[in-house]
Amino acid sequence: DVKVTQSSRYLVKRTGEKVFLECVQDMDHENMFWYRQDPGLGLRLIYFSYDVKMKEKGDIPEGYSVSREKKERFSLILESASTNQTSMYLCASSTKYEQYFGPGTRLTVT
Amino acid sequence: DAKTTQPTSMDCAEGRAANLPCNHSTISGNEYVYWYRQIHSQGPQYIIHGLKNNETNEMASLIITEDRKSSTLILPHATLRDTAVYYCIVRVGSGNTGKLIFGQGTTLQVKP
């Protein structure tokens, strides 16, 4: 089975902290994605990557950056966390047709 | 913005077929229709996808109208574990570059 793992299920950070969310997939997928999910807004795409060292902005990239140094790992970085970044963060990797999601990280910024 | 319209919520009796409709009237000829579901506190799970023809797998069937402007996901024998939010998505782009844009989805409640 495809496995997408995320470093933490729950995370609490303070405003202004630098936050790293890690995602690892074990199926040698080229494509990886970061979404955030908020009540009433659904899933929104933050960034995605089609290959190592490649990245593309999604619909809401402001306040975020990403890193993909190895094929299996895609990191989401909050340079200076703010309270409006409190959310559920979901990572996914994909074949040509199917996206496989991780369990999510619920981040709270206080 | 999502290119699909779904009812906000639906109920279904356990053991009966659940039929979830989706409108995608602006779909382009090379865009696929995807269905995902999300059970509470989990990441979304792929169910099925299709282009023109009806599709069936071990989880569900997908019926796409001839004009491709709407589709229906069918869970043939719904169980309580099928209670989830179901997302109908039109895939923007093609091949490896295709993005998924999630809308609000339909909350399906399967009742005993």
PDB file of C-alpha atoms in Angstrom:
ATOM      1  CA  ASP A   1       0.000   0.000   0.000  1.00  0.00           C
ATOM      2  CA  VAL A   2       1.058   3.550  -0.676  1.00  0.00           C
ATOM      3  CA  LYS A   3       2.088   5.309   2.463  1.00  0.00           C
ATOM      4  CA  VAL A   4       2.275   9.041   3.012  1.00  0.00           C
ATOM      5  CA  THR A   5       3.426  10.028   6.454  1.00  0.00           C
ATOM      6  CA  GLN A   6       3.499  13.408   8.122  1.00  0.00           C
ATOM      7  CA  SER A   7       5.841  14.245  10.940  1.00  0.00           C
ATOM      8  CA  SER A   8       3.240  15.233  13.507  1.00  0.00           C
ATOM      9  CA  ARG A   9      -0.510  14.784  13.978  1.00  0.00           C
ATOM     10  CA  TYR A  10      -0.762  17.771  16.310  1.00  0.00           C
ATOM     11  CA  LEU A  11       1.522  20.786  16.669  1.00  0.00           C
ATOM     12  CA  VAL A  12       1.308  23.939  18.751  1.00  0.00           C
ATOM     13  CA  LYS A  13       3.569  26.881  17.904  1.00  0.00           C
ATOM     14  CA  ARG A  14       3.846  30.498  18.925  1.00  0.00           C
ATOM     15  CA  THR A  15       3.346  33.494  16.674  1.00  0.00           C
ATOM     16  CA  GLY A  16       6.573  34.378  14.879  1.00  0.00           C
ATOM     17  CA  GLU A  17       8.139  30.930  15.137  1.00  0.00           C
ATOM     18  CA  LYS A  18       9.538  29.179  12.088  1.00  0.00           C
ATOM     19  CA  VAL A  19       7.615  25.958  11.537  1.00  0.00           C
ATOM     20  CA  PHE A  20       8.585  22.921   9.493  1.00  0.00           C
ATOM     21  CA  LEU A  21       6.010  20.355   8.422  1.00  0.00           C
ATOM     22  CA  GLU A  22       7.529  17.226   6.956  1.00  0.00           C
ATOM     23  CA  CYS A  23       5.967  14.768   4.538  1.00  0.00           C
ATOM     24  CA  VAL A  24       7.453  11.502   3.325  1.00  0.00           C
ATOM     25  CA  GLN A  25       6.108   9.079   0.727  1.00  0.00           C
ATOM     26  CA  ASP A  26       7.397   5.603   0.022  1.00  0.00           C
ATOM     27  CA  MET A  27       6.139   4.973  -3.514  1.00  0.00           C
ATOM     28  CA  ASP A  28       8.697   6.864  -5.584  1.00  0.00           C
ATOM     29  CA  HIS A  29       6.048   9.337  -6.759  1.00  0.00           C
ATOM     30  CA  GLU A  30       7.291  12.365  -8.608  1.00  0.00           C
ATOM     31  CA  ASN A  31       4.388  14.610  -7.641  1.00  0.00           C
ATOM     32  CA  MET A  32       3.786  15.904  -4.138  1.00  0.00           C
ATOM     33  CA  PHE A  33       1.351  18.478  -2.782  1.00  0.00           C
ATOM     34  CA  TRP A  34       0.596  20.535   0.310  1.00  0.00           C
ATOM     35  CA  TYR A  35      -2.963  21.589   1.153  1.00  0.00           C
ATOM     36  CA  ARG A  36      -4.600  23.282   4.070  1.00  0.00           C
ATOM     37  CA  GLN A  37      -8.133  22.534   5.155  1.00  0.00           C
ATOM     38  CA  ASP A  38     -10.372  24.957   7.027  1.00  0.00           C
ATOM     39  CA  PRO A  39     -14.052  24.712   7.964  1.00  0.00           C
ATOM     40  CA  GLY A  40     -16.243  26.178   5.261  1.00  0.00           C
ATOM     41  CA  LEU A  41     -13.317  26.619   2.861  1.00  0.00           C
ATOM     42  CA  GLY A  42     -12.506  23.020   1.996  1.00  0.00           C
ATOM     43  CA  LEU A  43      -9.053  21.944   0.852  1.00  0.00           C
ATOM     44  CA  ARG A  44      -6.899  24.614  -0.714  1.00  0.00           C
ATOM     45  CA  LEU A  45      -3.647  23.966  -2.536  1.00  0.00           C
ATOM     46  CA  ILE A  46      -0.612  25.763  -1.109  1.00  0.00           C
ATOM     47  CA  TYR A  47       2.314  24.410  -3.144  1.00  0.00           C
ATOM     48  CA  PHE A  48       3.142  21.421  -5.271  1.00  0.00           C
ATOM     49  CA  SER A  49       6.216  19.827  -6.754  1.00  0.00           C
ATOM     50  CA  TYR A  50       6.721  17.684  -9.852  1.00  0.00           C
ATOM     51  CA  ASP A  51      10.300  16.729  -9.224  1.00  0.00           C
ATOM     52  CA  VAL A  52      13.205  17.187  -6.886  1.00  0.00           C
ATOM     53  CA  LYS A  53      14.087  20.847  -6.441  1.00  0.00           C
ATOM     54  CA  MET A  54      11.051  21.897  -8.445  1.00  0.00           C
ATOM     55  CA  LYS A  55       8.091  23.729  -6.938  1.00  0.00           C
ATOM     56  CA  GLU A  56       5.000  25.508  -8.130  1.00  0.00           C
ATOM     57  CA  LYS A  57       2.698  27.880  -6.282  1.00  0.00           C
ATOM     58  CA  GLY A  58      -0.781  26.715  -5.629  1.00  0.00           C
ATOM     59  CA  ASP A  59      -3.784  28.888  -4.854  1.00  0.00           C
ATOM     60  CA  ILE A  60      -2.681  30.249  -1.472  1.00  0.00           C
ATOM     61  CA  PRO A  61       1.158  30.309  -1.277  1.00  0.00           C
ATOM     62  CA  GLU A  62       1.477  33.531   0.712  1.00  0.00           C
ATOM     63  CA  GLY A  63       3.259  33.023   4.009  1.00  0.00           C
ATOM     64  CA  TYR A  64       4.577  29.603   3.030  1.00  0.00           C
ATOM     65  CA  SER A  65       7.577  28.118   1.287  1.00  0.00           C
ATOM     66  CA  VAL A  66       8.533  24.557   0.428  1.00  0.00           C
ATOM     67  CA  SER A  67      11.597  22.406  -0.003  1.00  0.00           C
ATOM     68  CA  ARG A  68      12.084  19.232  -2.002  1.00  0.00           C
ATOM     69  CA  GLU A  69      15.692  18.073  -1.756  1.00  0.00           C
ATOM     70  CA  LYS A  70      14.874  14.381  -2.095  1.00  0.00           C
ATOM     71  CA  LYS A  71      12.186  12.704  -4.125  1.00  0.00           C
ATOM     72  CA  GLU A  72      10.470  11.121  -1.154  1.00  0.00           C
ATOM     73  CA  ARG A  73      10.351  14.203   1.067  1.00  0.00           C
ATOM     74  CA  PHE A  74       8.411  17.434   0.676  1.00  0.00           C
ATOM     75  CA  SER A  75       8.604  20.024   3.429  1.00  0.00           C
ATOM     76  CA  LEU A  76       6.274  22.940   4.085  1.00  0.00           C
ATOM     77  CA  ILE A  77       7.819  25.914   5.880  1.00  0.00           C
ATOM     78  CA  LEU A  78       6.058  28.701   7.701  1.00  0.00           C
ATOM     79  CA  GLU A  79       8.755  31.365   7.912  1.00  0.00           C
ATOM     80  CA  SER A  80       7.001  33.320  10.664  1.00  0.00           C
ATOM     81  CA  ALA A  81       3.889  31.602  11.914  1.00  0.00           C
ATOM     82  CA  SER A  82       0.758  33.670  12.382  1.00  0.00           C
ATOM     83  CA  THR A  83      -2.551  32.870  14.025  1.00  0.00           C
ATOM     84  CA  ASN A  84      -4.333  32.795  10.658  1.00  0.00           C
ATOM     85  CA  GLN A  85      -2.173  29.819   9.750  1.00  0.00           C
ATOM     86  CA  THR A  86      -3.891  27.703  12.359  1.00  0.00           C
ATOM     87  CA  SER A  87      -5.296  24.909  10.245  1.00  0.00           C
ATOM     88  CA  MET A  88      -5.192  21.259   9.226  1.00  0.00           C
ATOM     89  CA  TYR A  89      -2.310  20.664   6.807  1.00  0.00           C
ATOM     90  CA  LEU A  90      -2.502  17.742   4.412  1.00  0.00           C
ATOM     91  CA  CYS A  91       0.276  16.347   2.274  1.00  0.00           C
ATOM     92  CA  ALA A  92      -0.294  14.171  -0.783  1.00  0.00           C
ATOM     93  CA  SER A  93       1.727  12.346  -3.384  1.00  0.00           C
ATOM     94  CA  SER A  94       0.412  11.116  -6.690  1.00  0.00           C
ATOM     95  CA  THR A  95       0.716   8.883  -9.664  1.00  0.00           C
ATOM     96  CA  LYS A  96      -0.542  10.220 -12.967  1.00  0.00           C
ATOM     97  CA  TYR A  97      -4.145   9.741 -11.884  1.00  0.00           C
ATOM     98  CA  GLU A  98      -4.467   9.218  -8.125  1.00  0.00           C
ATOM     99  CA  GLN A  99      -3.469  11.377  -5.174  1.00  0.00           C
ATOM    100  CA  TYR A 100      -2.706   9.653  -1.889  1.00  0.00           C
ATOM    101  CA  PHE A 101      -3.057  11.744   1.231  1.00  0.00           C
ATOM    102  CA  GLY A 102      -1.329  11.626   4.569  1.00  0.00           C
ATOM    103  CA  PRO A 103      -3.244  11.729   7.872  1.00  0.00           C
ATOM    104  CA  GLY A 104      -2.779  15.476   8.293  1.00  0.00           C
ATOM    105  CA  THR A 105      -1.124  17.768  10.833  1.00  0.00           C
ATOM    106  CA  ARG A 106      -3.357  19.954  12.947  1.00  0.00           C
ATOM    107  CA  LEU A 107      -1.328  23.098  13.584  1.00  0.00           C
ATOM    108  CA  THR A 108      -2.338  25.628  16.202  1.00  0.00           C
ATOM    109  CA  VAL A 109      -0.528  28.964  16.299  1.00  0.00           C
ATOM    110  CA  THR A 110      -1.018  30.884  19.542  1.00  0.00           C
TER     111      THR A 110
ATOM    112  CA  ASP B   1     -12.967  28.106  -7.811  1.00  0.00           C
ATOM    113  CA  ALA B   2     -14.252  24.559  -7.926  1.00  0.00           C
ATOM    114  CA  LYS B   3     -15.913  23.688 -11.204  1.00  0.00           C
ATOM    115  CA  THR B   4     -18.433  21.342  -9.605  1.00  0.00           C
ATOM    116  CA  THR B   5     -21.721  21.691  -7.723  1.00  0.00           C
ATOM    117  CA  GLN B   6     -22.857  19.117  -5.178  1.00  0.00           C
ATOM    118  CA  PRO B   7     -25.645  18.979  -2.609  1.00  0.00           C
ATOM    119  CA  THR B   8     -24.442  19.938   0.832  1.00  0.00           C
ATOM    120  CA  SER B   9     -25.715  16.818   2.548  1.00  0.00           C
ATOM    121  CA  MET B  10     -27.535  13.535   1.970  1.00  0.00           C
ATOM    122  CA  ASP B  11     -28.814  10.650   4.044  1.00  0.00           C
ATOM    123  CA  CYS B  12     -28.854   7.007   3.101  1.00  0.00           C
ATOM    124  CA  ALA B  13     -30.157   3.897   4.855  1.00  0.00           C
ATOM    125  CA  GLU B  14     -27.592   1.234   5.652  1.00  0.00           C
ATOM    126  CA  GLY B  15     -27.574  -1.508   3.014  1.00  0.00           C
ATOM    127  CA  ARG B  16     -29.190   0.674   0.386  1.00  0.00           C
ATOM    128  CA  ALA B  17     -27.473   2.251  -2.598  1.00  0.00           C
ATOM    129  CA  ALA B  18     -26.177   5.773  -2.096  1.00  0.00           C
ATOM    130  CA  ASN B  19     -26.380   7.934  -5.212  1.00  0.00           C
ATOM    131  CA  LEU B  20     -24.364  11.139  -4.985  1.00  0.00           C
ATOM    132  CA  PRO B  21     -24.943  13.648  -7.801  1.00  0.00           C
ATOM    133  CA  CYS B  22     -22.513  16.211  -9.176  1.00  0.00           C
ATOM    134  CA  ASN B  23     -22.900  18.938 -11.768  1.00  0.00           C
ATOM    135  CA  HIS B  24     -19.914  20.041 -13.845  1.00  0.00           C
ATOM    136  CA  SER B  25     -21.522  21.916 -16.729  1.00  0.00           C
ATOM    137  CA  THR B  26     -18.336  23.747 -17.779  1.00  0.00           C
ATOM    138  CA  ILE B  27     -16.138  20.657 -18.017  1.00  0.00           C
ATOM    139  CA  SER B  28     -13.731  20.560 -20.949  1.00  0.00           C
ATOM    140  CA  GLY B  29     -13.311  17.630 -23.292  1.00  0.00           C
ATOM    141  CA  ASN B  30     -10.038  16.423 -21.798  1.00  0.00           C
ATOM    142  CA  GLU B  31     -10.890  16.926 -18.123  1.00  0.00           C
ATOM    143  CA  TYR B  32     -11.492  13.960 -15.896  1.00  0.00           C
ATOM    144  CA  VAL B  33     -14.094  13.647 -13.156  1.00  0.00           C
ATOM    145  CA  TYR B  34     -12.661  12.418  -9.860  1.00  0.00           C
ATOM    146  CA  TRP B  35     -14.314  11.374  -6.630  1.00  0.00           C
ATOM    147  CA  TYR B  36     -12.626  11.405  -3.245  1.00  0.00           C
ATOM    148  CA  ARG B  37     -14.026  10.997   0.222  1.00  0.00           C
ATOM    149  CA  GLN B  38     -12.861  12.143   3.618  1.00  0.00           C
ATOM    150  CA  ILE B  39     -13.780  10.359   6.775  1.00  0.00           C
ATOM    151  CA  HIS B  40     -13.609  12.497   9.882  1.00  0.00           C
ATOM    152  CA  SER B  41     -10.054  13.270  11.043  1.00  0.00           C
ATOM    153  CA  GLN B  42      -8.433  11.463   8.120  1.00  0.00           C
ATOM    154  CA  GLY B  43      -6.906  12.566   4.831  1.00  0.00           C
ATOM    155  CA  PRO B  44      -9.022  12.317   1.671  1.00  0.00           C
ATOM    156  CA  GLN B  45      -9.184   8.909   0.003  1.00  0.00           C
ATOM    157  CA  TYR B  46      -9.348   8.318  -3.728  1.00  0.00           C
ATOM    158  CA  ILE B  47     -12.489   6.484  -4.877  1.00  0.00           C
ATOM    159  CA  ILE B  48     -12.749   6.512  -8.654  1.00  0.00           C
ATOM    160  CA  HIS B  49     -12.293   8.644 -11.754  1.00  0.00           C
ATOM    161  CA  GLY B  50     -13.574   8.725 -15.334  1.00  0.00           C
ATOM    162  CA  LEU B  51     -13.513  10.661 -18.582  1.00  0.00           C
ATOM    163  CA  LYS B  52     -16.467   9.618 -20.744  1.00  0.00           C
ATOM    164  CA  ASN B  53     -17.392   6.045 -20.002  1.00  0.00           C
ATOM    165  CA  ASN B  54     -18.970   4.684 -16.879  1.00  0.00           C
ATOM    166  CA  GLU B  55     -16.471   3.186 -14.478  1.00  0.00           C
ATOM    167  CA  THR B  56     -16.688   0.609 -11.704  1.00  0.00           C
ATOM    168  CA  ASN B  57     -14.220  -0.584  -9.108  1.00  0.00           C
ATOM    169  CA  GLU B  58     -14.389  -2.393  -5.801  1.00  0.00           C
ATOM    170  CA  MET B  59     -15.564   0.713  -3.987  1.00  0.00           C
ATOM    171  CA  ALA B  60     -18.082   2.367  -6.280  1.00  0.00           C
ATOM    172  CA  SER B  61     -19.492   3.037  -9.724  1.00  0.00           C
ATOM    173  CA  LEU B  62     -19.274   6.295 -11.619  1.00  0.00           C
ATOM    174  CA  ILE B  63     -21.972   7.203 -14.109  1.00  0.00           C
ATOM    175  CA  ILE B  64     -21.176  10.126 -16.432  1.00  0.00           C
ATOM    176  CA  THR B  65     -23.902  11.586 -18.631  1.00  0.00           C
ATOM    177  CA  GLU B  66     -23.389  11.578 -22.367  1.00  0.00           C
ATOM    178  CA  ASP B  67     -22.918  15.357 -22.487  1.00  0.00           C
ATOM    179  CA  ARG B  68     -20.493  15.035 -19.517  1.00  0.00           C
ATOM    180  CA  LYS B  69     -22.187  17.884 -17.697  1.00  0.00           C
ATOM    181  CA  SER B  70     -23.061  15.777 -14.690  1.00  0.00           C
ATOM    182  CA  SER B  71     -22.169  12.532 -12.999  1.00  0.00           C
ATOM    183  CA  THR B  72     -23.328  10.258 -10.191  1.00  0.00           C
ATOM    184  CA  LEU B  73     -21.249   8.276  -7.738  1.00  0.00           C
ATOM    185  CA  ILE B  74     -22.966   5.098  -6.626  1.00  0.00           C
ATOM    186  CA  LEU B  75     -22.090   3.182  -3.480  1.00  0.00           C
ATOM    187  CA  PRO B  76     -24.059  -0.005  -4.104  1.00  0.00           C
ATOM    188  CA  HIS B  77     -24.547  -1.147  -0.509  1.00  0.00           C
ATOM    189  CA  ALA B  78     -23.795   1.681   1.882  1.00  0.00           C
ATOM    190  CA  THR B  79     -22.457   0.842   5.335  1.00  0.00           C
ATOM    191  CA  LEU B  80     -22.047   3.005   8.405  1.00  0.00           C
ATOM    192  CA  ARG B  81     -18.344   3.273   7.577  1.00  0.00           C
ATOM    193  CA  ASP B  82     -19.243   5.055   4.349  1.00  0.00           C
ATOM    194  CA  THR B  83     -20.343   8.095   6.358  1.00  0.00           C
ATOM    195  CA  ALA B  84     -17.999  10.800   5.076  1.00  0.00           C
ATOM    196  CA  VAL B  85     -17.679  13.958   2.993  1.00  0.00           C
ATOM    197  CA  TYR B  86     -17.621  13.078  -0.705  1.00  0.00           C
ATOM    198  CA  TYR B  87     -15.855  15.387  -3.127  1.00  0.00           C
ATOM    199  CA  CYS B  88     -16.545  15.521  -6.835  1.00  0.00           C
ATOM    200  CA  ILE B  89     -13.610  17.129  -8.617  1.00  0.00           C
ATOM    201  CA  VAL B  90     -12.864  18.087 -12.185  1.00  0.00           C
ATOM    202  CA  ARG B  91      -9.185  17.713 -12.783  1.00  0.00           C
ATOM    203  CA  VAL B  92      -7.593  20.867 -14.152  1.00  0.00           C
ATOM    204  CA  GLY B  93      -4.792  20.169 -16.588  1.00  0.00           C
ATOM    205  CA  SER B  94      -3.636  16.777 -17.760  1.00  0.00           C
ATOM    206  CA  GLY B  95      -1.095  14.098 -17.054  1.00  0.00           C
ATOM    207  CA  ASN B  96       1.335  14.743 -14.270  1.00  0.00           C
ATOM    208  CA  THR B  97       0.535  18.441 -14.124  1.00  0.00           C
ATOM    209  CA  GLY B  98      -3.158  18.010 -13.373  1.00  0.00           C
ATOM    210  CA  LYS B  99      -4.268  19.718 -10.181  1.00  0.00           C
ATOM    211  CA  LEU B 100      -7.254  18.778  -8.074  1.00  0.00           C
ATOM    212  CA  ILE B 101      -9.474  21.609  -6.879  1.00  0.00           C
ATOM    213  CA  PHE B 102     -11.655  20.528  -3.987  1.00  0.00           C
ATOM    214  CA  GLY B 103     -15.063  22.094  -3.437  1.00  0.00           C
ATOM    215  CA  GLN B 104     -17.270  21.790  -0.354  1.00  0.00           C
ATOM    216  CA  GLY B 105     -18.382  18.245  -1.039  1.00  0.00           C
ATOM    217  CA  THR B 106     -21.464  16.316   0.055  1.00  0.00           C
ATOM    218  CA  THR B 107     -21.725  15.062   3.608  1.00  0.00           C
ATOM    219  CA  LEU B 108     -23.211  11.593   3.375  1.00  0.00           C
ATOM    220  CA  GLN B 109     -24.766  10.238   6.542  1.00  0.00           C
ATOM    221  CA  VAL B 110     -25.480   6.515   6.456  1.00  0.00           C
ATOM    222  CA  LYS B 111     -28.119   5.633   9.035  1.00  0.00           C
ATOM    223  CA  PRO B 112     -28.883   2.258  10.595  1.00  0.00           C
TER     224      PRO B 112
END
